[in-house]
Short mmCIF file of C-alpha atoms and ligand atoms in Angstrom, two decimals:
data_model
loop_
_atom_site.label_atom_id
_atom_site.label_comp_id
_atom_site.label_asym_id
_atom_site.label_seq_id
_atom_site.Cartn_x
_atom_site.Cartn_y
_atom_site.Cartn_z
CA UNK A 24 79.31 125.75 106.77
CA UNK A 25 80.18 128.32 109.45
CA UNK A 26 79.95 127.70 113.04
CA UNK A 27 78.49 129.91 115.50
CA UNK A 28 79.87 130.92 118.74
CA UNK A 29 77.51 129.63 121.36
CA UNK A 30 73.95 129.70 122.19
CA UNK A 31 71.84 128.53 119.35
CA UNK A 32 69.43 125.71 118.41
CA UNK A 33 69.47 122.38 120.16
CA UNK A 34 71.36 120.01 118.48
CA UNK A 35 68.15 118.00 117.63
CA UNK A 36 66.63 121.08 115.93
CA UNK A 37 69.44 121.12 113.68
CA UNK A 38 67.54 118.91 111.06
CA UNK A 39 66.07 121.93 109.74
CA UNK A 40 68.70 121.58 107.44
CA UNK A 41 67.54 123.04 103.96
CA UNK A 42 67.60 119.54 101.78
CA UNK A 43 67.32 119.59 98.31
CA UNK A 44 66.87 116.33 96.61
CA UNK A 45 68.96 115.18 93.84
CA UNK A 46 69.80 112.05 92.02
CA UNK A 47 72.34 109.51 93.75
CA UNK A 48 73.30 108.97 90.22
CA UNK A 49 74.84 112.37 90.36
CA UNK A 50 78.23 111.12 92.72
CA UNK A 51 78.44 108.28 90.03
CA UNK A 52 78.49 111.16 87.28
CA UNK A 53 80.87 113.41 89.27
CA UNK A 54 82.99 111.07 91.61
CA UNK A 55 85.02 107.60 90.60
CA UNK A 56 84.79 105.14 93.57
CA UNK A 57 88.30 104.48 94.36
CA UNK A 58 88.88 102.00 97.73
CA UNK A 59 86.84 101.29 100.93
CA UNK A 60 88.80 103.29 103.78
CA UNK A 61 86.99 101.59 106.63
CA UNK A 62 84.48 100.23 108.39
CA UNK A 63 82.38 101.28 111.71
CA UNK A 64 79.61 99.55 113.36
CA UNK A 65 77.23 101.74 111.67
CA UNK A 66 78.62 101.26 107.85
CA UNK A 67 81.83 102.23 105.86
CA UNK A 68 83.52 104.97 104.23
CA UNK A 69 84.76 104.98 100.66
CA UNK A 70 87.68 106.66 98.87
CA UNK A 71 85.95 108.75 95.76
CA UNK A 72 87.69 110.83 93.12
CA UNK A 73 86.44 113.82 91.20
CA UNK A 74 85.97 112.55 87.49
CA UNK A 75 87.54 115.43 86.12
CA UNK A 76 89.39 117.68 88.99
CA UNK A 77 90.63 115.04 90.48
CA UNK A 78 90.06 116.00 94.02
CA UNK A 79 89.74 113.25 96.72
CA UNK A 80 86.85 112.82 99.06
CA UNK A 81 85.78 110.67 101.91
CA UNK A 82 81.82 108.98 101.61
CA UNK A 83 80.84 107.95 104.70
CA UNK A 84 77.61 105.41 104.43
CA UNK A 85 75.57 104.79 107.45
CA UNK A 86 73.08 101.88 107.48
CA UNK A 87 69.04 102.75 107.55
CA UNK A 88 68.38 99.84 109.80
CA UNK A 89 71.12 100.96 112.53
CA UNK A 90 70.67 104.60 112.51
CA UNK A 91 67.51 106.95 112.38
CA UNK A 92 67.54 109.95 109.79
CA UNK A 93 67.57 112.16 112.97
CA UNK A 94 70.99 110.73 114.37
CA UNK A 95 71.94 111.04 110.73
CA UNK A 96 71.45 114.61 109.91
CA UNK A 97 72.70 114.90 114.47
CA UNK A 98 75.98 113.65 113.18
CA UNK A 99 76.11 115.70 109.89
CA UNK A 100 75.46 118.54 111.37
CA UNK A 101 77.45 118.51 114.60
CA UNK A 102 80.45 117.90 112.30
CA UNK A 103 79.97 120.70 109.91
CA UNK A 104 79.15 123.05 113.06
CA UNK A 105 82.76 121.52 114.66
CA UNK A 106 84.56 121.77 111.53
CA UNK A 107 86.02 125.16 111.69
CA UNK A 108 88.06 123.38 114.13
CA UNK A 109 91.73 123.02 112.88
CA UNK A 110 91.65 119.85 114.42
CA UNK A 111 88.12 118.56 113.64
CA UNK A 112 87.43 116.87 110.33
CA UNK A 113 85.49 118.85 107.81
CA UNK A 114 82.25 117.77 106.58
CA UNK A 115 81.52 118.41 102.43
CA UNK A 116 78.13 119.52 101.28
CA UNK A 117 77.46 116.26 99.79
CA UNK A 118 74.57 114.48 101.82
CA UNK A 119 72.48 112.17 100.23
CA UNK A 120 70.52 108.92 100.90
CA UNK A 121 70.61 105.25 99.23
CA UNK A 122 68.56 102.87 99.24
CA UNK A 123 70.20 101.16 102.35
CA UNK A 124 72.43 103.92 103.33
CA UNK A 125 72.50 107.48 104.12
CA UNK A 126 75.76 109.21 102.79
CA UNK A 127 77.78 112.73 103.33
CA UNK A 128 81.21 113.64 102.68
CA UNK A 129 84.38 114.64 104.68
CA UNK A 130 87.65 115.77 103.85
CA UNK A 131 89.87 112.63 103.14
CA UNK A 132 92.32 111.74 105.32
CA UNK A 133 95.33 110.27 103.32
CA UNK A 134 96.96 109.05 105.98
CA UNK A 135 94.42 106.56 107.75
CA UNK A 136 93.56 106.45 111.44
CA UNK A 137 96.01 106.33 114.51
CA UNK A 138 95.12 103.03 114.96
CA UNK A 139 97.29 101.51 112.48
CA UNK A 140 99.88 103.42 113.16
CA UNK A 141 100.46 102.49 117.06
CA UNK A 142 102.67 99.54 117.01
CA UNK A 143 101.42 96.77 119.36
CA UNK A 144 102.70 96.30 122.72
CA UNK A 145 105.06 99.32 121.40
CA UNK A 146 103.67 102.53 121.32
CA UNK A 147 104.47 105.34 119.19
CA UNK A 148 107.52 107.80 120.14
CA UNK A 149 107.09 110.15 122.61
CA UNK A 150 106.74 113.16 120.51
CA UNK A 151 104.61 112.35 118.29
CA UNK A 152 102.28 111.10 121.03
CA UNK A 153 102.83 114.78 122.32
CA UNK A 154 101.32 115.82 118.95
CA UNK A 155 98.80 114.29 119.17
CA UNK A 156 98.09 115.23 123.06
CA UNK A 157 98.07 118.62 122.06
CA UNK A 158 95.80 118.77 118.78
CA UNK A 159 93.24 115.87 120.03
CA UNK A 160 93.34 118.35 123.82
CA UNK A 161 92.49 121.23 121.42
CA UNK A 162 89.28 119.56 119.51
CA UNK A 163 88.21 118.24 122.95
CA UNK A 164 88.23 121.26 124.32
CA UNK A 165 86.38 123.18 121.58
CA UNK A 166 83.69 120.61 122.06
CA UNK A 167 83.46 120.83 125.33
CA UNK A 168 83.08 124.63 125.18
CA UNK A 169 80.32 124.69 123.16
CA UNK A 170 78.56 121.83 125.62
CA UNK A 171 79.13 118.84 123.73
CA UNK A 172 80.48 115.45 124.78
CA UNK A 173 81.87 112.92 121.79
CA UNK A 174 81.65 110.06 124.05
CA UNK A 175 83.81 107.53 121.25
CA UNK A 176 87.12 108.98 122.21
CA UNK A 177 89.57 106.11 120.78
CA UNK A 178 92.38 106.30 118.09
CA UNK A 179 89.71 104.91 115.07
CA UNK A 180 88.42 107.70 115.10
CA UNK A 181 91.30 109.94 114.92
CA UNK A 182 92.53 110.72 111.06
CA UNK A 183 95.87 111.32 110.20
CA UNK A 184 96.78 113.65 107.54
CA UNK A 185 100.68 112.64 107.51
CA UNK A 186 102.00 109.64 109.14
CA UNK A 187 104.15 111.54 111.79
CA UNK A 188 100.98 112.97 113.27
CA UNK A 189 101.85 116.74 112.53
CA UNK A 190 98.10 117.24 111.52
CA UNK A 191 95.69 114.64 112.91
CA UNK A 192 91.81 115.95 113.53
CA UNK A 193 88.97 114.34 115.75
CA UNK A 194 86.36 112.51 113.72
CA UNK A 195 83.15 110.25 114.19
CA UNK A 196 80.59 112.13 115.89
CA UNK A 197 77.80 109.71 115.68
CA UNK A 198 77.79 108.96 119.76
CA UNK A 199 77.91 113.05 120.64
CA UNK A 200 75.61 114.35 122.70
CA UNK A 201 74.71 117.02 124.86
CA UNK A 202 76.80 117.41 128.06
CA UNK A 203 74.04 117.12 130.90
CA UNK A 204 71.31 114.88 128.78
CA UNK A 205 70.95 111.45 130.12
CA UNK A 206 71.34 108.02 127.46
CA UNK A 207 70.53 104.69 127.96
CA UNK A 208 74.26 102.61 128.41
CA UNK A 209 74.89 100.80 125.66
CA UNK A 210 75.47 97.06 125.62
CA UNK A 211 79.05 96.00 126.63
CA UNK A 212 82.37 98.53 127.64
CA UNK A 213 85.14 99.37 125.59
CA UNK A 214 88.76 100.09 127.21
CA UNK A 215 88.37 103.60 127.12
CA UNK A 216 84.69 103.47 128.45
CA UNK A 217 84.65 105.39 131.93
CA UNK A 218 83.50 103.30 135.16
CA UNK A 219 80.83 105.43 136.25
CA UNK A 220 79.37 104.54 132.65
CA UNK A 221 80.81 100.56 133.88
CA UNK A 222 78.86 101.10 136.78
CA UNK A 223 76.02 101.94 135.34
CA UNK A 224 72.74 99.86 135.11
CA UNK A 225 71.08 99.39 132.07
CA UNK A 226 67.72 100.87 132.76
CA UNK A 227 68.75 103.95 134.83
CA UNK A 228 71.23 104.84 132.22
CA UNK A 229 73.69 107.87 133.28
CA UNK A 230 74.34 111.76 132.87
CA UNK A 231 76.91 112.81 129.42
CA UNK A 232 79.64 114.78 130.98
CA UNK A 233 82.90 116.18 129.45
CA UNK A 234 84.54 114.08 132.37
CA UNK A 235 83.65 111.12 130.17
CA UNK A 236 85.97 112.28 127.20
CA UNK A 237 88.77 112.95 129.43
CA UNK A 238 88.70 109.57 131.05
CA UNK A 239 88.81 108.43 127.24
CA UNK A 240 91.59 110.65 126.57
CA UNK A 241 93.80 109.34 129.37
CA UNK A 242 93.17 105.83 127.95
CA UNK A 243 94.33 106.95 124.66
CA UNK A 244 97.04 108.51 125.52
CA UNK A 245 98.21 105.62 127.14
CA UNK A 246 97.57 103.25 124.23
CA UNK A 247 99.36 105.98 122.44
CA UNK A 248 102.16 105.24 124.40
CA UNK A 249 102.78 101.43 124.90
CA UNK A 250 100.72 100.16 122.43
CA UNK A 251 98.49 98.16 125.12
CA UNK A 252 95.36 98.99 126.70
CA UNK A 253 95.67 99.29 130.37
CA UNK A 254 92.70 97.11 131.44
CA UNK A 255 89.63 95.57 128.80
CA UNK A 256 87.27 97.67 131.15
CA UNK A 257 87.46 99.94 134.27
CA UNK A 258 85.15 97.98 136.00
CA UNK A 259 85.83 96.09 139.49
CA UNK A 260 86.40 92.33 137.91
CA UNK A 261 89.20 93.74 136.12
CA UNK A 262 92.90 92.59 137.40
CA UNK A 263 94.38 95.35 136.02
CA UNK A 264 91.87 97.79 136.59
CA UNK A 265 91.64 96.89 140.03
CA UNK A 266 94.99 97.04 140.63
CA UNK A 267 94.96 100.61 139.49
CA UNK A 268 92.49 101.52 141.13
CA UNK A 269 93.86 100.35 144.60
CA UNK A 270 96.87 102.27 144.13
CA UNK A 271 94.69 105.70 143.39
CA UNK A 272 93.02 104.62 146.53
CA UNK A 273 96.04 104.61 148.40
CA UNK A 274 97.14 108.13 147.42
CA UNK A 275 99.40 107.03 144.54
CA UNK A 276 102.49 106.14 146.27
CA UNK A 277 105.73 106.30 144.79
CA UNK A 278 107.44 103.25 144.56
CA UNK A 279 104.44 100.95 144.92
CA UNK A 280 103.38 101.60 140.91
CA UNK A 281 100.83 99.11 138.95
CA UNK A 282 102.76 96.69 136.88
CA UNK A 283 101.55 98.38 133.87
CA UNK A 284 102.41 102.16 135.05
CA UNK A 285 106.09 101.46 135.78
CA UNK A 286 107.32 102.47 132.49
CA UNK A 287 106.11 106.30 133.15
CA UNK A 288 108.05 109.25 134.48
CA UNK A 289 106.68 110.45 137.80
CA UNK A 290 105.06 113.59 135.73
CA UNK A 291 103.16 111.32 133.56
CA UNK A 292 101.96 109.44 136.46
CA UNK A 293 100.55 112.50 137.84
CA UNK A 294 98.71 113.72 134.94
CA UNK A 295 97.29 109.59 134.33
CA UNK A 296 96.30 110.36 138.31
CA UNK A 297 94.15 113.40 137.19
CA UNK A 298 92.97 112.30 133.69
CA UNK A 299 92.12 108.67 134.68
CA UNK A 300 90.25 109.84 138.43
CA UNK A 301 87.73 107.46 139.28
CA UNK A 302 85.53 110.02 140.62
CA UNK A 303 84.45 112.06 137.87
CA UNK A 304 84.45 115.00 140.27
CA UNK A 305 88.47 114.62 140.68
CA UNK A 306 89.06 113.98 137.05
CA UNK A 307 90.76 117.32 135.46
CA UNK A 308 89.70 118.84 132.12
CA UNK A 309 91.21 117.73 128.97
CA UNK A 310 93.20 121.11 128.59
CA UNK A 311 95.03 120.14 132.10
CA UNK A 312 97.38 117.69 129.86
CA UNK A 313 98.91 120.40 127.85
CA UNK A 314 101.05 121.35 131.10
CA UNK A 315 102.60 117.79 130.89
CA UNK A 316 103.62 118.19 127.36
CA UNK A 317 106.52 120.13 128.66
CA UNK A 318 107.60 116.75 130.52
CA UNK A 319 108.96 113.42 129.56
CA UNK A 320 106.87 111.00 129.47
CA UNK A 321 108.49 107.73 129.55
CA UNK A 322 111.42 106.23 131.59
CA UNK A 323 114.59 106.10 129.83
CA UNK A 324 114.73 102.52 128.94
CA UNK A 325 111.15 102.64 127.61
CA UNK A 326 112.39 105.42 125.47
CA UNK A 327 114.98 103.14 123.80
CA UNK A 328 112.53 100.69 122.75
CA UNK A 329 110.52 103.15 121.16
CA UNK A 330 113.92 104.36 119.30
CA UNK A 331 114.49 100.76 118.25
CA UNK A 332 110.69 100.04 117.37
CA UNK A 333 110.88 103.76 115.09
CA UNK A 334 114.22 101.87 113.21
CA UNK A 335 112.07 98.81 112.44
CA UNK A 336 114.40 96.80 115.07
CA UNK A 337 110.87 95.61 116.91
CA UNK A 338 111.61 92.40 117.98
CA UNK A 339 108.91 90.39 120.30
CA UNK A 340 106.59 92.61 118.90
CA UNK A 341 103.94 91.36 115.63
CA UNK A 342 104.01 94.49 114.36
CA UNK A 343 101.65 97.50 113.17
CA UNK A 344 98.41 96.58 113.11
CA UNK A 345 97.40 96.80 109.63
CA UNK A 346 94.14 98.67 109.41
CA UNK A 347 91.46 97.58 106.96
CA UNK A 348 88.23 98.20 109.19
CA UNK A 349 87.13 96.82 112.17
CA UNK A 350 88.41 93.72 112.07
CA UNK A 351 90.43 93.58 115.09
CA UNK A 352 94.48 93.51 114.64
CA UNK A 353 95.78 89.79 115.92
CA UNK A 354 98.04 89.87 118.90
CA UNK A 355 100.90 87.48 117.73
CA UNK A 356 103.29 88.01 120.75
CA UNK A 357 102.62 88.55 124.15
CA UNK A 358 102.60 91.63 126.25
CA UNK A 359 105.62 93.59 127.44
CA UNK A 360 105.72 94.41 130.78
CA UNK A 361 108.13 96.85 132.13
CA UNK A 362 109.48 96.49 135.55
CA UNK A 363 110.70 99.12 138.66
CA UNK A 364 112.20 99.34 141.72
CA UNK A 365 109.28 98.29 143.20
CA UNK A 366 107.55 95.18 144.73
CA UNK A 367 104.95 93.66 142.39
CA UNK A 368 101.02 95.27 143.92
CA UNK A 369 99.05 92.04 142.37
CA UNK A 370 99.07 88.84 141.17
CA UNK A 371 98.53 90.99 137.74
CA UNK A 372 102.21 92.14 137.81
CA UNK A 373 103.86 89.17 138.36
CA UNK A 374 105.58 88.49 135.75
CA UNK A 375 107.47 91.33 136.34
CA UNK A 376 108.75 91.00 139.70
CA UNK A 377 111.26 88.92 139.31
CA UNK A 378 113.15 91.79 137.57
CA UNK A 379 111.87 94.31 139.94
CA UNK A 380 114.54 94.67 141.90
CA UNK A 381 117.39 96.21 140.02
CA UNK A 382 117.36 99.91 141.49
CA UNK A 383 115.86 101.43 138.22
CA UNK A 384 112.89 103.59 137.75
CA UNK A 385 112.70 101.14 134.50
CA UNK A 386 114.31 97.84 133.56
CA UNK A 387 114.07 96.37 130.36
CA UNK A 388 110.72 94.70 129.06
CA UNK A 389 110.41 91.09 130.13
CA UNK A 390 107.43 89.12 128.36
CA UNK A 391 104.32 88.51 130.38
CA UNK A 392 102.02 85.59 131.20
CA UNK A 393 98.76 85.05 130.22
CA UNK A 394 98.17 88.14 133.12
CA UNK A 395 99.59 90.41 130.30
CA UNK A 396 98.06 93.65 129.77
CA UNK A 397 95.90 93.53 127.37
CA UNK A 398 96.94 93.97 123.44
CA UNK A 399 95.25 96.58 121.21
CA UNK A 400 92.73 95.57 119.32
CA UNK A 401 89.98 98.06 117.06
CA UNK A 402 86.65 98.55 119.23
CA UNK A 403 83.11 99.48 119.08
CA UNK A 404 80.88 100.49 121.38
CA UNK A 405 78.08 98.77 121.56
CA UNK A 406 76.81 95.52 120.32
CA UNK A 407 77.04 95.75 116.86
CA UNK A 408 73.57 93.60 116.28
CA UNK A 409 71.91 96.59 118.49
CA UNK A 410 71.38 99.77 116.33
CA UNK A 411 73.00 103.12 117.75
CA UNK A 412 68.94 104.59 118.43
CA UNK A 413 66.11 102.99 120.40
CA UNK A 414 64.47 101.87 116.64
CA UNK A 415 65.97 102.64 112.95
CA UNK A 416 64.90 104.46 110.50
CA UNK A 417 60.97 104.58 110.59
CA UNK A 418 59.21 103.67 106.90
CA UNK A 419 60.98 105.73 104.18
CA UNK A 420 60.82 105.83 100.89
CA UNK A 421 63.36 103.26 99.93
CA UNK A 422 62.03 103.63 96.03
CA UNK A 423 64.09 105.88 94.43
CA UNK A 424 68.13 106.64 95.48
CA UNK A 425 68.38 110.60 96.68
CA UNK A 426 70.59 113.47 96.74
CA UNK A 427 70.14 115.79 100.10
CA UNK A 428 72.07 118.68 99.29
CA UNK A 429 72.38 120.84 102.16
CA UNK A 430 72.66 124.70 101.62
CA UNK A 431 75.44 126.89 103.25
CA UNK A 432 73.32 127.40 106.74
CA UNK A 433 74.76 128.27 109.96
CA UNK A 434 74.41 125.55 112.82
CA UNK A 435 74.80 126.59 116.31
CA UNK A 436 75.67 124.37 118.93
N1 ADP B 3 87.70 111.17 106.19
C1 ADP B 3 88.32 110.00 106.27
N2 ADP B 3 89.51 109.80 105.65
C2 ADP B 3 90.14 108.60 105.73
N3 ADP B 3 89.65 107.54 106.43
C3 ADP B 3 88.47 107.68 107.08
C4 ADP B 3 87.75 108.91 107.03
N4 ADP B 3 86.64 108.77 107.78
C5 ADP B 3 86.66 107.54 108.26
N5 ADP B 3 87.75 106.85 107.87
C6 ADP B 3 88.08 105.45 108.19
O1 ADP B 3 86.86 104.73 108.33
C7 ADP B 3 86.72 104.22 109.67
C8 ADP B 3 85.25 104.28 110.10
O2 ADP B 3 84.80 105.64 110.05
P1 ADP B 3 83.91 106.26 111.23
O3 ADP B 3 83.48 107.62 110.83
O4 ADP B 3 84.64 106.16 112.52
O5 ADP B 3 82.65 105.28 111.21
P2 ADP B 3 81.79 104.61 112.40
O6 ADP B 3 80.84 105.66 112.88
O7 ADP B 3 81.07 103.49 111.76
O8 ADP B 3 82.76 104.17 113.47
C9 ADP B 3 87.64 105.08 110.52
O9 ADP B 3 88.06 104.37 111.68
C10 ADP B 3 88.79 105.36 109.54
O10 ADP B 3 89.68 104.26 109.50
MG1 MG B 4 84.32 105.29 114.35
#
């Protein structure tokens, strides 16, 4: 599959993919079934073998009665058109159709998702968050050049080729769309779902804009680094939104930082301020963050714990999440909280203001309340009883199990 610069077909002319059928029977013939990898909202992915060479391959199997054919072949083909992307996952040229499920292949990933690999209330170390900043920035970016928007920006979907995150590529582009087309909001928010899309009424729906990637990004990369989210949603009956939110309001002052921000170098602060801008108008582009890779990140302190955390010495913490699909990783112990210099801004951050007073940009983590900030936990978008399109797949042949092969054809995006 190449990928061509810019212009082209719409996306949703892209199903003039050439498709030749073929037996399902075939991937049996050619391809052992080794392990399920995961599971999504929309079906699973299994671990296959070639019989004879050996070679691994990923078989991603979306349900018929959650997805049309056209969101399908969308996805298919946005991915193979992305895929000359270092950082983007590469599509096969295996496509083909179940009874229940349609199938293609991508590139395995032996190294999971970042999910699992964040520990809880932890984060990861600082560099190899910065690794990820910088390769995740760079697929971002080369979708948002080309006018696309992949709108499910969370660390599921983000594969891992070694566990140290020197090669990690952007995956799952069922939810990408068009910047500038409009979509109905899906049922219920996600941490890294943007409050205008909060805000949003169900009817009206709202506009796709790279600005709702970057918002996603800045959640990330803050899950990235202390294994919490920073609110459940960005919406105005959340504590810890809220308080967030009246500190932007305020300007950001120094000294006055959310309970859950204290733990952050004043440089990171300021690129959360332009990543995470309420007004999608303010919020910078996702290429803005690679000036902040220069800078550290976390306080001192809160680099320590990661030190410890990297040595196995994680105490108060449950551990990695282990993955296994979708299942939600169980919080076991509560919520660090890190606390500053300053006086606690809400009832939210209470818990750490009895220790707020020591002089230090960072003290050391003191357990939280039931106000904690809230502990990591695998996501999906939208209800997972509602399918991803207004109505599945209409009547197809469900008789017979088939191959769609498609040919080597250029998709523009
Ligand atoms: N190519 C791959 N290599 C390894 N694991 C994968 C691969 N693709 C997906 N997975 C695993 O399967 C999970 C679900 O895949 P995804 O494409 O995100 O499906 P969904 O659209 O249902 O969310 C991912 O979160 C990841 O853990
Ligand atoms: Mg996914």
């Amino acid at each position: 599959m190449a990928c061509c610069a810019g212009g082209g077909a719409p996306v949703e002319d892209m199903q003039a993919l050439a498709i030749s059928s073929l037996s399902a029977a075939d991937v049996d013939k050619h391809y052992e079934h080794l392990r399920e990898l995961g599971k999504g909202t929309y079906g699973k992915v299994d671990l296959m073998a070639h019989r004879t060479q050996g070679t691994k391959m990923a078989l991603k199997f979306v349900t018929k009665n959650k997805t049309k054919l056209k969101s399908f072949l969308r996805e298919y083909s946005l991915t193979a058109s992305l895929s000359c992307s270092p950082f983007i996952v590469t599509v096969t040229d295996v496509l083909f159709e179940t009874e229940d499920c349609y199938v293609f292949g991508q590139e395995y990933a032996p190294a999971g998702d970042l999910f699992d690999i964040i520990p809880p209330q932890v984060g990861l170390p600082e560099e190899m968050v910065k690794r990820c900043m910088q390769q995740l920035g760079l697929a971002l970016d080369f979708m948002h050049s080309k006018g696309l928007v992949h709108r499910d920006v969370k660390p599921e979907n983000v594969l891992l080729f070694d566990r140290e995150c020197r090669r990690v590529k952007l995956a799952d582009f069922g939810m990408t769309r068009r910047a500038g087309c409009r979509v109905k909001r899906v049922s219920g928010t996600i941490p890294y779902t943007a409050p205008e899309v909060c805000a949003a009424g169900r009817s009206e729906g709202f506009l796709v804009t790279a600005g709702l990637d970057v918002w996603a990004f800045g959640v990330l990369v803050f899950c990235m680094l202390t294994g919490n989210f920073p609110w459940e949603a960005a919406a105005p009956t959340d504590a810890f939104y809220e308080e967030f939110r009246r500190w932007q309001k305020a300007g950001c002052p120094a000294g006055t930082y959310p309970s859950q921000w204290r733990r952050f170098t004043d440089d990171a602060l300021r690129m959360f301020r332009r990543l995470l801008a309420a007004d999608p108008e303010q919020r910078c582009g996702v290429k803005d963050v690679f000036c902040f890779i220069k800078y550290t990140l976390l306080g001192e302190l809160r680099r320590r714990a990661s030190c410890r955390a990297k040595r196995g010495e994680r105490a108060g913490s449950s551990g990695p999440f282990v993955g296994g699909g979708g299942g939600g990783g169980a919080c076991a112990a509560p919520p660090a909280v890190y606390a500053s210099s300053s006086a606690s801004a809400s009832s939210s951050s209470a818990a750490s203001s009895s220790a707020s007073r020591s002089g230090l940009r960072l003290s050391e983590p003191v357990a939280a309340g039931p106000l904690g900030p809230a502990c990591m936990k695998r996501t999906v978008l939208s209800d997972p009883l509602s399918p991803r399109d207004e109505s599945p797949s209409p009547g197809r042949d469900k008789t017979k199990s088939q191959m769609l092969m498609a040919t080597a054809i250029e998709i523009c995006v």
